[in-house]
Short mmCIF file of C-alpha atoms in Angstrom, two decimals:
data_model
loop_
_atom_site.label_atom_id
_atom_site.label_comp_id
_atom_site.label_asym_id
_atom_site.label_seq_id
_atom_site.Cartn_x
_atom_site.Cartn_y
_atom_site.Cartn_z
CA VAL C 13 -37.30 -11.73 20.05
CA ALA C 14 -38.65 -12.80 16.67
CA THR C 15 -36.98 -9.83 15.02
CA ASP C 16 -33.68 -10.52 16.78
CA THR C 17 -33.66 -14.09 15.58
CA ARG C 18 -34.31 -13.08 12.01
CA VAL C 19 -31.54 -10.52 12.06
CA SER C 20 -28.99 -12.76 13.68
CA THR C 21 -29.55 -15.66 11.31
CA GLU C 22 -29.21 -13.59 8.15
CA PRO C 23 -25.42 -13.43 8.25
CA ASP C 24 -25.35 -17.16 8.83
CA GLN C 25 -27.26 -17.67 5.62
CA ALA C 26 -24.99 -15.27 3.80
CA VAL C 27 -22.02 -17.36 4.87
CA ASP C 28 -23.75 -20.57 3.79
CA GLN C 29 -24.68 -19.13 0.43
CA ALA C 30 -21.06 -18.25 -0.24
CA ASN C 31 -19.76 -21.74 0.39
CA GLU C 32 -19.51 -23.04 -3.17
CA LEU C 33 -16.43 -23.50 -5.32
CA SER C 34 -16.11 -22.09 -8.81
CA MET C 35 -13.40 -22.15 -11.44
CA ILE C 36 -12.72 -20.42 -14.71
CA VAL C 37 -11.03 -22.99 -16.90
CA PHE C 38 -9.23 -20.75 -19.38
CA SER C 39 -6.43 -23.17 -20.23
CA GLU C 40 -6.41 -26.21 -22.50
CA ASP C 41 -3.17 -27.58 -21.03
CA LEU C 42 -3.67 -31.18 -19.91
CA ASP C 43 -1.87 -30.64 -16.60
CA LYS C 44 -3.95 -27.59 -15.65
CA VAL C 45 -7.24 -29.18 -16.70
CA LEU C 46 -6.35 -32.28 -14.68
CA ALA C 47 -5.74 -30.06 -11.65
CA ALA C 48 -9.10 -28.36 -12.18
CA PHE C 49 -11.00 -31.66 -12.29
CA ILE C 50 -9.12 -33.16 -9.35
CA ILE C 51 -10.17 -30.12 -7.30
CA ALA C 52 -13.74 -30.36 -8.62
CA ASN C 53 -14.02 -34.03 -7.66
CA GLY C 54 -12.49 -33.39 -4.24
CA ALA C 55 -14.95 -30.61 -3.54
CA ALA C 56 -17.89 -32.68 -4.77
CA VAL C 57 -16.92 -35.46 -2.34
CA MET C 58 -17.15 -32.84 0.42
CA ASP C 59 -20.69 -31.97 -0.80
CA LYS C 60 -19.60 -28.57 -2.03
CA PRO C 61 -21.49 -27.35 -5.10
CA VAL C 62 -19.00 -26.76 -7.93
CA THR C 63 -19.31 -24.66 -11.10
CA MET C 64 -16.67 -24.85 -13.83
CA PHE C 65 -16.84 -22.08 -16.41
CA PHE C 66 -14.96 -22.94 -19.63
CA THR C 67 -13.73 -20.00 -21.67
CA PHE C 68 -11.20 -19.31 -24.47
CA TRP C 69 -8.90 -22.31 -24.92
CA GLY C 70 -10.68 -24.08 -22.07
CA LEU C 71 -13.70 -24.50 -24.35
CA ASN C 72 -11.77 -27.19 -26.21
CA VAL C 73 -12.02 -29.45 -23.16
CA LEU C 74 -15.77 -29.68 -23.81
CA ARG C 75 -15.54 -30.47 -27.51
CA LYS C 76 -16.69 -33.84 -28.77
CA ASN C 77 -13.96 -36.22 -29.92
CA GLU C 78 -15.45 -36.61 -33.40
CA PRO C 79 -15.73 -33.73 -35.86
CA VAL C 80 -19.32 -32.48 -36.09
CA PRO C 81 -20.58 -31.34 -39.53
CA VAL C 82 -21.38 -27.63 -39.01
CA LYS C 83 -21.42 -24.83 -41.61
CA LYS C 84 -18.59 -22.41 -40.82
CA GLY C 85 -16.63 -19.56 -42.32
CA LEU C 86 -12.99 -20.02 -43.36
CA VAL C 87 -11.42 -18.61 -40.17
CA GLU C 88 -13.77 -20.55 -37.90
CA LYS C 89 -12.95 -23.73 -39.80
CA MET C 90 -9.25 -23.04 -39.39
CA PHE C 91 -9.55 -22.32 -35.65
CA GLY C 92 -11.64 -25.48 -35.26
CA ARG C 93 -9.00 -27.60 -36.95
CA MET C 94 -6.01 -26.17 -35.12
CA MET C 95 -7.48 -26.44 -31.64
CA PRO C 96 -7.64 -29.77 -29.74
CA ARG C 97 -10.93 -31.66 -29.89
CA GLY C 98 -11.77 -32.87 -26.40
CA PRO C 99 -9.85 -34.17 -23.37
CA GLU C 100 -7.93 -36.93 -25.19
CA LYS C 101 -6.18 -34.38 -27.40
CA LEU C 102 -4.82 -32.04 -24.72
CA LYS C 103 -1.08 -31.72 -24.16
CA LEU C 104 1.12 -30.99 -21.16
CA SER C 105 2.14 -27.32 -20.81
CA LYS C 106 5.74 -28.47 -20.23
CA MET C 107 7.77 -31.51 -21.23
CA ASN C 108 5.33 -32.41 -24.01
CA MET C 109 8.32 -33.35 -26.21
CA GLY C 110 6.29 -33.79 -29.38
CA GLY C 111 3.65 -35.78 -27.52
CA MET C 112 6.01 -38.27 -25.86
CA GLY C 113 5.95 -36.53 -22.47
CA THR C 114 2.15 -36.38 -22.53
CA ARG C 115 1.90 -40.09 -23.40
CA MET C 116 4.34 -40.98 -20.65
CA MET C 117 2.44 -38.92 -18.08
CA LYS C 118 -0.83 -40.64 -19.03
CA ARG C 119 0.78 -44.07 -18.73
CA VAL C 120 2.29 -43.28 -15.35
CA MET C 121 -1.06 -41.96 -14.08
CA ALA C 122 -2.77 -45.19 -15.17
CA GLN C 123 -0.05 -47.29 -13.47
CA LYS C 124 -0.52 -45.36 -10.23
CA ASN C 125 -4.30 -45.76 -10.44
CA VAL C 126 -4.94 -42.06 -10.88
CA TYR C 127 -8.09 -41.33 -12.93
CA SER C 128 -7.52 -40.17 -16.51
CA LEU C 129 -9.00 -36.82 -17.57
CA PRO C 130 -12.04 -38.43 -19.28
CA GLN C 131 -12.68 -40.47 -16.12
CA LEU C 132 -12.31 -37.40 -13.89
CA MET C 133 -14.75 -35.52 -16.11
CA GLN C 134 -17.30 -38.32 -15.93
CA SER C 135 -16.94 -38.63 -12.20
CA ALA C 136 -17.35 -34.87 -11.74
CA ARG C 137 -20.50 -34.86 -13.85
CA ASP C 138 -21.91 -37.85 -11.96
CA ALA C 139 -21.34 -35.90 -8.74
CA GLY C 140 -23.33 -32.93 -10.07
CA VAL C 141 -20.47 -30.57 -10.97
CA ARG C 142 -21.87 -27.93 -13.36
CA LEU C 143 -19.97 -27.43 -16.62
CA VAL C 144 -20.74 -24.07 -18.25
CA ALA C 145 -19.48 -23.09 -21.70
CA CYS C 146 -18.79 -19.37 -22.24
CA THR C 147 -21.10 -18.25 -25.04
CA MET C 148 -18.99 -15.22 -25.96
CA SER C 149 -15.91 -17.42 -26.49
CA MET C 150 -17.99 -19.87 -28.52
CA ASP C 151 -19.10 -17.01 -30.74
CA VAL C 152 -15.57 -15.66 -31.22
CA MET C 153 -14.02 -19.07 -31.84
CA GLY C 154 -16.88 -20.24 -34.02
CA ILE C 155 -17.73 -23.25 -31.86
CA THR C 156 -21.37 -24.31 -31.90
CA LYS C 157 -23.46 -26.05 -29.26
CA GLU C 158 -23.58 -29.27 -31.33
CA GLU C 159 -19.81 -29.51 -31.19
CA LEU C 160 -19.78 -29.67 -27.39
CA ILE C 161 -20.54 -32.72 -25.26
CA ASP C 162 -24.10 -33.19 -24.00
CA GLY C 163 -25.20 -31.84 -20.63
CA VAL C 164 -23.13 -28.69 -20.80
CA GLU C 165 -24.81 -25.42 -19.78
CA PHE C 166 -24.31 -22.14 -21.62
CA GLY C 167 -23.72 -18.74 -20.10
CA GLY C 168 -21.89 -15.44 -20.27
CA VAL C 169 -19.73 -13.51 -17.81
CA ALA C 170 -22.80 -12.71 -15.64
CA SER C 171 -23.36 -16.42 -15.14
CA PHE C 172 -19.76 -16.82 -13.97
CA LEU C 173 -20.04 -13.84 -11.63
CA ASP C 174 -23.21 -15.28 -10.09
CA ALA C 175 -21.38 -18.52 -9.32
CA ALA C 176 -18.41 -16.59 -7.93
CA ASP C 177 -20.75 -14.68 -5.62
CA ARG C 178 -21.96 -17.95 -4.16
CA SER C 179 -18.39 -19.23 -3.74
CA ARG C 180 -15.91 -19.12 -0.92
CA THR C 181 -13.20 -20.10 -3.41
CA THR C 182 -12.89 -19.07 -7.05
CA LEU C 183 -9.90 -20.05 -9.16
CA PHE C 184 -8.67 -18.88 -12.56
CA ILE C 185 -6.95 -21.85 -14.16
CA VAL G 30 -30.03 -13.25 26.37
CA ALA G 31 -27.43 -15.98 26.65
CA THR G 32 -28.90 -17.71 23.64
CA ASP G 33 -29.01 -14.51 21.62
CA THR G 34 -25.38 -13.80 22.27
CA ARG G 35 -24.33 -17.27 21.21
CA VAL G 36 -26.29 -17.10 18.00
CA SER G 37 -25.17 -13.62 17.03
CA THR G 38 -21.49 -14.28 17.59
CA GLU G 39 -21.40 -17.43 15.51
CA PRO G 40 -21.38 -15.64 12.15
CA ASP G 41 -18.61 -13.40 13.46
CA GLN G 42 -16.48 -16.44 14.12
CA ALA G 43 -17.34 -17.84 10.73
CA VAL G 44 -16.07 -14.65 9.11
CA ASP G 45 -12.91 -14.69 11.21
CA GLN G 46 -12.24 -18.32 10.42
CA ALA G 47 -12.39 -17.55 6.72
CA ASN G 48 -9.74 -14.88 6.90
CA GLU G 49 -6.70 -16.85 5.82
CA LEU G 50 -4.88 -16.80 2.49
CA SER G 51 -4.13 -19.91 0.49
CA MET G 52 -2.41 -20.56 -2.80
CA ILE G 53 -2.02 -23.48 -5.15
CA VAL G 54 1.46 -23.18 -6.59
CA PHE G 55 1.10 -25.17 -9.79
CA SER G 56 3.82 -23.39 -11.77
CA GLU G 57 7.59 -23.73 -11.62
CA ASP G 58 8.21 -20.45 -13.46
CA LEU G 59 10.56 -18.24 -11.45
CA ASP G 60 8.44 -15.12 -11.97
CA LYS G 61 5.20 -16.76 -10.82
CA VAL G 62 6.83 -18.44 -7.82
CA LEU G 63 8.39 -15.09 -6.85
CA ALA G 64 4.92 -13.50 -7.00
CA ALA G 65 3.52 -16.28 -4.81
CA PHE G 66 6.18 -15.81 -2.12
CA ILE G 67 5.98 -12.01 -2.21
CA ILE G 68 2.23 -12.33 -1.54
CA ALA G 69 2.86 -14.94 1.18
CA ASN G 70 5.37 -12.70 2.96
CA GLY G 71 3.11 -9.67 2.67
CA ALA G 72 0.19 -11.57 4.16
CA ALA G 73 2.35 -12.98 6.95
CA VAL G 74 3.42 -9.44 7.90
CA MET G 75 -0.29 -8.63 8.25
CA ASP G 76 -0.65 -11.65 10.60
CA LYS G 77 -2.71 -13.57 8.09
CA PRO G 78 -2.21 -17.34 8.23
CA VAL G 79 -0.94 -18.55 4.85
CA THR G 80 -0.99 -22.03 3.29
CA MET G 81 0.87 -22.74 0.06
CA PHE G 82 -0.04 -25.99 -1.63
CA PHE G 83 2.58 -27.14 -4.16
CA THR G 84 1.36 -29.39 -6.93
CA PHE G 85 2.51 -30.60 -10.39
CA TRP G 86 5.46 -28.49 -11.59
CA GLY G 87 5.23 -26.40 -8.42
CA LEU G 88 6.57 -29.40 -6.48
CA ASN G 89 9.98 -28.67 -7.96
CA VAL G 90 10.18 -25.47 -5.90
CA LEU G 91 10.41 -27.66 -2.79
CA ARG G 92 13.13 -29.99 -4.07
CA LYS G 93 16.52 -29.99 -2.42
CA ASN G 94 19.35 -28.49 -4.45
CA GLU G 95 21.44 -31.64 -4.28
CA PRO G 96 20.38 -34.94 -5.87
CA VAL G 97 19.17 -37.39 -3.22
CA PRO G 98 19.97 -41.09 -3.75
CA VAL G 99 16.55 -42.75 -4.08
CA LYS G 100 15.64 -45.94 -5.89
CA LYS G 101 13.42 -45.10 -8.86
CA GLY G 102 12.02 -46.54 -12.05
CA LEU G 103 13.26 -45.37 -15.45
CA VAL G 104 10.47 -42.85 -16.11
CA GLU G 105 10.66 -41.39 -12.62
CA LYS G 106 14.42 -41.02 -12.98
CA MET G 107 13.93 -39.23 -16.30
CA PHE G 108 11.28 -36.88 -14.90
CA GLY G 109 13.51 -36.17 -11.92
CA ARG G 110 16.43 -35.23 -14.13
CA MET G 111 14.48 -33.06 -16.55
CA MET G 112 12.69 -31.01 -13.93
CA PRO G 113 14.42 -28.19 -12.00
CA ARG G 114 15.80 -29.05 -8.57
CA GLY G 115 14.83 -26.28 -6.18
CA PRO G 116 14.40 -22.48 -6.33
CA GLU G 117 17.87 -21.71 -7.77
CA LYS G 118 17.10 -23.68 -10.92
CA LEU G 119 13.80 -22.05 -11.90
CA LYS G 120 13.55 -19.95 -15.06
CA LEU G 121 11.47 -16.96 -16.14
CA SER G 122 8.30 -17.84 -18.11
CA LYS G 123 9.24 -15.16 -20.66
CA MET G 124 12.51 -13.59 -21.82
CA ASN G 125 14.58 -16.46 -20.40
CA MET G 126 16.80 -16.26 -23.49
CA GLY G 127 18.75 -19.41 -22.75
CA GLY G 128 19.15 -18.40 -19.12
CA MET G 129 20.51 -14.89 -19.76
CA GLY G 130 17.19 -13.15 -19.03
CA THR G 131 16.81 -15.09 -15.80
CA ARG G 132 20.35 -14.24 -14.68
CA MET G 133 19.79 -10.56 -15.51
CA MET G 134 16.52 -10.46 -13.60
CA LYS G 135 18.20 -11.99 -10.53
CA ARG G 136 21.04 -9.46 -10.70
CA VAL G 137 18.63 -6.53 -11.06
CA MET G 138 16.58 -7.77 -8.10
CA ALA G 139 19.72 -7.98 -5.96
CA GLN G 140 20.78 -4.46 -7.01
CA LYS G 141 17.34 -3.10 -6.07
CA ASN G 142 17.49 -4.90 -2.71
CA VAL G 143 14.58 -7.21 -3.52
CA TYR G 144 14.85 -10.57 -1.76
CA SER G 145 15.86 -13.53 -3.93
CA LEU G 146 13.53 -16.53 -4.11
CA PRO G 147 15.54 -18.57 -1.54
CA GLN G 148 15.47 -15.57 0.82
CA LEU G 149 11.73 -15.07 0.31
CA MET G 150 11.17 -18.76 1.01
CA GLN G 151 13.21 -18.61 4.22
CA SER G 152 11.46 -15.48 5.37
CA ALA G 153 8.02 -17.01 4.66
CA ARG G 154 8.92 -20.12 6.64
CA ASP G 155 10.25 -18.04 9.54
CA ALA G 156 6.91 -16.21 9.57
CA GLY G 157 5.01 -19.48 9.84
CA VAL G 158 3.77 -19.85 6.27
CA ARG G 159 2.75 -23.50 5.77
CA LEU G 160 4.27 -25.27 2.76
CA VAL G 161 2.30 -28.37 1.75
CA ALA G 162 3.47 -30.80 -0.92
CA CYS G 163 0.74 -32.53 -2.92
CA THR G 164 1.13 -36.26 -2.30
CA MET G 165 -0.71 -37.30 -5.46
CA SER G 166 1.65 -35.24 -7.63
CA MET G 167 4.63 -36.67 -5.73
CA ASP G 168 3.37 -40.15 -6.51
CA VAL G 169 2.80 -39.43 -10.23
CA MET G 170 6.10 -37.61 -10.69
CA GLY G 171 8.03 -40.10 -8.61
CA ILE G 172 9.29 -37.54 -6.10
CA THR G 173 9.88 -38.85 -2.58
CA LYS G 174 9.75 -37.09 0.77
CA GLU G 175 13.53 -37.28 1.16
CA GLU G 176 13.98 -35.24 -1.99
CA LEU G 177 12.02 -32.29 -0.58
CA ILE G 178 13.35 -29.69 1.84
CA ASP G 179 12.76 -30.24 5.56
CA GLY G 180 9.73 -28.82 7.31
CA VAL G 181 7.35 -29.38 4.42
CA GLU G 182 3.93 -30.87 5.18
CA PHE G 183 2.25 -33.49 3.00
CA GLY G 184 -1.38 -33.57 1.93
CA GLY G 185 -3.90 -34.28 -0.79
CA VAL G 186 -6.67 -32.28 -2.40
CA ALA G 187 -8.76 -32.46 0.80
CA SER G 188 -5.99 -30.70 2.68
CA PHE G 189 -6.00 -27.91 0.09
CA LEU G 190 -9.80 -27.61 0.22
CA ASP G 191 -9.69 -27.32 4.02
CA ALA G 192 -7.26 -24.41 3.75
CA ALA G 193 -9.39 -22.81 1.03
CA ASP G 194 -12.43 -23.05 3.30
CA ARG G 195 -10.60 -21.07 5.95
CA SER G 196 -9.48 -18.46 3.41
CA ARG G 197 -10.89 -15.18 2.25
CA THR G 198 -8.49 -15.32 -0.72
CA THR G 199 -7.34 -18.38 -2.65
CA LEU G 200 -5.12 -18.10 -5.72
CA PHE G 201 -4.14 -20.59 -8.41
CA ILE G 202 -0.64 -19.65 -9.52
CA VAL T 17 -31.63 -4.65 22.94
CA ALA T 18 -29.45 -1.88 21.60
CA THR T 19 -26.38 -3.99 22.26
CA ASP T 20 -27.92 -7.02 20.60
CA THR T 21 -28.67 -5.09 17.43
CA ARG T 22 -25.16 -3.73 17.19
CA VAL T 23 -23.64 -7.16 17.67
CA SER T 24 -25.91 -8.92 15.24
CA THR T 25 -25.44 -6.41 12.42
CA GLU T 26 -21.67 -6.45 12.57
CA PRO T 27 -21.27 -9.72 10.70
CA ASP T 28 -23.65 -8.43 8.05
CA GLN T 29 -21.36 -5.50 7.43
CA ALA T 30 -18.37 -7.78 7.32
CA VAL T 31 -20.06 -9.78 4.58
CA ASP T 32 -20.96 -6.62 2.64
CA GLN T 33 -17.45 -5.27 2.93
CA ALA T 34 -16.09 -8.45 1.41
CA ASN T 35 -18.20 -8.22 -1.71
CA GLU T 36 -15.70 -6.68 -4.12
CA LEU T 37 -13.78 -8.35 -6.94
CA SER T 38 -10.03 -8.11 -7.31
CA MET T 39 -7.53 -9.48 -9.79
CA ILE T 40 -3.79 -9.76 -10.03
CA VAL T 41 -2.97 -9.30 -13.69
CA PHE T 42 0.42 -11.01 -13.89
CA SER T 43 0.23 -11.98 -17.57
CA GLU T 44 0.75 -9.90 -20.69
CA ASP T 45 -0.94 -12.47 -22.96
CA LEU T 46 -3.68 -10.80 -25.00
CA ASP T 47 -6.17 -13.60 -24.35
CA LYS T 48 -5.70 -13.57 -20.58
CA VAL T 49 -5.80 -9.78 -20.37
CA LEU T 50 -9.00 -9.77 -22.46
CA ALA T 51 -10.53 -12.26 -20.02
CA ALA T 52 -9.52 -10.04 -17.09
CA PHE T 53 -11.16 -6.95 -18.58
CA ILE T 54 -14.30 -8.80 -19.67
CA ILE T 55 -14.71 -9.97 -16.07
CA ALA T 56 -13.96 -6.45 -14.78
CA ASN T 57 -16.59 -4.90 -17.04
CA GLY T 58 -19.16 -7.55 -16.16
CA ALA T 59 -18.62 -6.99 -12.44
CA ALA T 60 -18.79 -3.20 -12.86
CA VAL T 61 -22.17 -3.55 -14.60
CA MET T 62 -23.33 -5.43 -11.50
CA ASP T 63 -22.14 -2.47 -9.36
CA LYS T 64 -19.34 -4.52 -7.84
CA PRO T 65 -16.22 -2.47 -7.00
CA VAL T 66 -13.27 -3.88 -8.93
CA THR T 67 -9.53 -3.54 -8.34
CA MET T 68 -7.01 -4.76 -10.91
CA PHE T 69 -3.44 -5.03 -9.65
CA PHE T 70 -0.89 -5.17 -12.50
CA THR T 71 2.39 -6.85 -11.70
CA PHE T 72 5.38 -8.35 -13.56
CA TRP T 73 4.51 -8.79 -17.27
CA GLY T 74 1.04 -7.43 -16.59
CA LEU T 75 2.59 -3.98 -16.09
CA ASN T 76 3.08 -3.79 -19.84
CA VAL T 77 -0.70 -3.56 -20.30
CA LEU T 78 -0.55 -0.12 -18.66
CA ARG T 79 2.33 1.25 -20.74
CA LYS T 80 1.70 4.13 -23.11
CA ASN T 81 1.80 3.29 -26.81
CA GLU T 82 4.53 5.83 -27.56
CA PRO T 83 8.04 5.58 -26.12
CA VAL T 84 8.53 8.10 -23.30
CA PRO T 85 11.98 9.74 -22.99
CA VAL T 86 13.24 8.58 -19.59
CA LYS T 87 16.83 8.20 -18.41
CA LYS T 88 17.57 4.51 -17.84
CA GLY T 89 20.40 2.09 -17.32
CA LEU T 90 21.37 -0.39 -20.02
CA VAL T 91 19.40 -3.36 -18.65
CA GLU T 92 16.29 -1.29 -18.01
CA LYS T 93 16.49 0.09 -21.55
CA MET T 94 16.76 -3.45 -22.91
CA PHE T 95 13.84 -4.74 -20.84
CA GLY T 96 11.79 -1.71 -21.94
CA ARG T 97 12.45 -2.40 -25.59
CA MET T 98 11.80 -6.13 -25.48
CA MET T 99 8.52 -5.93 -23.60
CA PRO T 100 5.25 -4.92 -25.34
CA ARG T 101 4.21 -1.29 -25.01
CA GLY T 102 0.50 -1.17 -24.22
CA PRO T 103 -2.60 -3.19 -25.12
CA GLU T 104 -2.18 -2.96 -28.93
CA LYS T 105 1.13 -4.85 -28.75
CA LEU T 106 0.02 -7.88 -26.75
CA LYS T 107 -0.02 -11.32 -28.37
CA LEU T 108 -2.09 -14.47 -27.91
CA SER T 109 -0.56 -17.08 -25.59
CA LYS T 110 -1.32 -19.75 -28.21
CA MET T 111 -1.76 -19.75 -31.99
CA ASN T 112 0.04 -16.41 -32.34
CA MET T 113 1.75 -17.78 -35.49
CA GLY T 114 4.14 -14.85 -35.89
CA GLY T 115 1.36 -12.38 -35.25
CA MET T 116 -1.10 -13.75 -37.81
CA GLY T 117 -3.24 -15.59 -35.23
CA THR T 118 -3.41 -12.47 -33.06
CA ARG T 119 -4.45 -10.31 -36.03
CA MET T 120 -7.10 -12.84 -37.05
CA MET T 121 -8.49 -13.01 -33.52
CA LYS T 122 -8.76 -9.21 -33.38
CA ARG T 123 -10.54 -9.10 -36.73
CA VAL T 124 -12.99 -11.83 -35.73
CA MET T 125 -13.75 -10.04 -32.45
CA ALA T 126 -14.49 -6.82 -34.34
CA GLN T 127 -16.76 -8.69 -36.79
CA LYS T 128 -18.68 -10.23 -33.89
CA ASN T 129 -19.00 -6.82 -32.20
CA VAL T 130 -16.88 -7.80 -29.22
CA TYR T 131 -15.01 -4.85 -27.72
CA SER T 132 -11.28 -4.67 -28.44
CA LEU T 133 -8.87 -4.60 -25.50
CA PRO T 134 -8.40 -0.78 -25.65
CA GLN T 135 -12.18 -0.37 -25.70
CA LEU T 136 -12.64 -2.78 -22.79
CA MET T 137 -9.99 -0.87 -20.84
CA GLN T 138 -11.69 2.47 -21.50
CA SER T 139 -15.08 1.09 -20.57
CA ALA T 140 -13.70 -0.40 -17.35
CA ARG T 141 -12.12 2.90 -16.38
CA ASP T 142 -15.32 4.81 -17.18
CA ALA T 143 -17.15 2.40 -14.85
CA GLY T 144 -14.72 3.16 -12.01
CA VAL T 145 -12.57 0.03 -12.11
CA ARG T 146 -9.34 0.78 -10.22
CA LEU T 147 -6.09 0.03 -12.07
CA VAL T 148 -3.12 -0.29 -9.70
CA ALA T 149 0.47 -0.66 -10.90
CA CYS T 150 2.78 -2.71 -8.67
CA THR T 151 5.58 -0.38 -7.58
CA MET T 152 8.01 -3.19 -6.79
CA SER T 153 7.68 -4.62 -10.32
CA MET T 154 8.09 -1.11 -11.76
CA ASP T 155 11.31 -0.76 -9.82
CA VAL T 156 12.68 -4.15 -10.89
CA MET T 157 11.70 -3.72 -14.54
CA GLY T 158 12.81 -0.10 -14.65
CA ILE T 159 9.40 1.25 -15.68
CA THR T 160 8.64 4.78 -14.49
CA LYS T 161 5.30 6.45 -13.72
CA GLU T 162 5.56 8.66 -16.82
CA GLU T 163 5.63 5.58 -19.02
CA LEU T 164 2.24 4.38 -17.77
CA ILE T 165 -1.15 5.69 -18.88
CA ASP T 166 -2.76 8.45 -16.84
CA GLY T 167 -5.15 7.68 -14.02
CA VAL T 168 -3.31 4.59 -12.82
CA GLU T 169 -2.77 4.21 -9.06
CA PHE T 170 0.46 2.93 -7.54
CA GLY T 171 0.81 0.41 -4.73
CA GLY T 172 2.69 -2.54 -3.29
CA VAL T 173 1.66 -5.97 -2.11
CA ALA T 174 -0.11 -4.49 0.94
CA SER T 175 -2.39 -2.52 -1.36
CA PHE T 176 -3.30 -5.74 -3.20
CA LEU T 177 -3.93 -7.59 0.05
CA ASP T 178 -6.25 -4.80 1.24
CA ALA T 179 -8.31 -5.13 -1.93
CA ALA T 180 -8.35 -8.93 -1.57
CA ASP T 181 -9.64 -8.58 1.99
CA ARG T 182 -12.60 -6.58 0.70
CA SER T 183 -13.28 -9.13 -2.04
CA ARG T 184 -15.50 -12.16 -2.30
CA THR T 185 -13.55 -13.17 -5.42
CA THR T 186 -9.84 -12.70 -6.14
CA LEU T 187 -8.22 -14.08 -9.28
CA PHE T 188 -4.59 -14.53 -10.30
CA ILE T 189 -4.48 -14.10 -14.07
#
């Protein structure tokens, strides 16, 4: 009987272990990043462990607002300047209209009492959502750890795949 | 023996329950929405329950062709006018070329006997695919229930997460 | 007892069978396709079977570098000429800057010893990653089998859904 019990509970555990939610945040578009954090907060409310893996343009979501003095090569400096620094600088993927559309969307969200992106990020972190910065993208784009907000974890593709293996749902955003 | 049977069948049920397919349709690009509905129809043919959750720009896929007289604020009116009204108005994400690429793609699809987007949508609905409109996006974009096609369900992020929990496959499109 | 064992191991198998990774590669953006192949290679290293299903613009990733003499109609010829032919021709989705951004990104990746896209593709294929071209997209875009690189498989939406059913993780890229 002891053996039977062990065997029959194993699959149950397997199902439990694969109950998390993970996301690759590849995009730096405000609308897509908002969607990612709304999902993350919703899942956290349901006590689902959430891992967000920020790669390529998505890395910019984790950058500090203020420029950080770091020694860089010419190309890395250029990339750093051209890419948005943190959540306040992101733009809509459509209807940006030179920034006017993005400003209007932010104002409407505030009027309707929807959290702003910085608020959604804070709330996700308070709820234990893990934010992981892709180290390979950081290397390629010349972004250093000091330039990213505190409390971020660092990992490569294996770290993403581990999270995906524990997840029922994995999204590429 | 009775106990053993109960325990050992539970995981089986858990696996079965997580066999659905769900999609977040975030995009309003004709090509991406076509892909979403081709997948939905394919899954429905295989008797897989399908939930499509339309959010942000994706909401526009569910809008009625004709303008619906609704009282709105200035910004909501502007958003409503700038965004495409229903499947016939969507454009390719690439090679749109002022509408010519989109028209050519539609003509080629018809010549090759591929269903158009309105036909794919009808066929998906006939097969029982659930179309859910994101209520938070509706609120932010100022889109009302009357402006969306009949038979659509309404839900928030929790409703999407429930569908994702029942799904083997969840896509962000 | 024999019956019990059979019943209780079935769910285990179901879990094992659903341990693969699959991706729909819809995009032809260099950055997104790089991400797809970095994930594919990472999963292959972890002995995870990987299926990549190339559809719509993603088909262009599988095109041969050289033009292949094939009889085509006018529209198909035009599509064929306007779309990128193979991995060397893909562009970044952002900061392309008339090709300069893409060239800079490639140079930086080489300097940092990150595999190029053609190298990542070769390495994925050597590791047994399955590349499937969507036959419906080929038909619509007028791309023939001879125009695609050797070793590619061909399949429709059912073939994708089969792979997704065997997968713990399925991404739409």
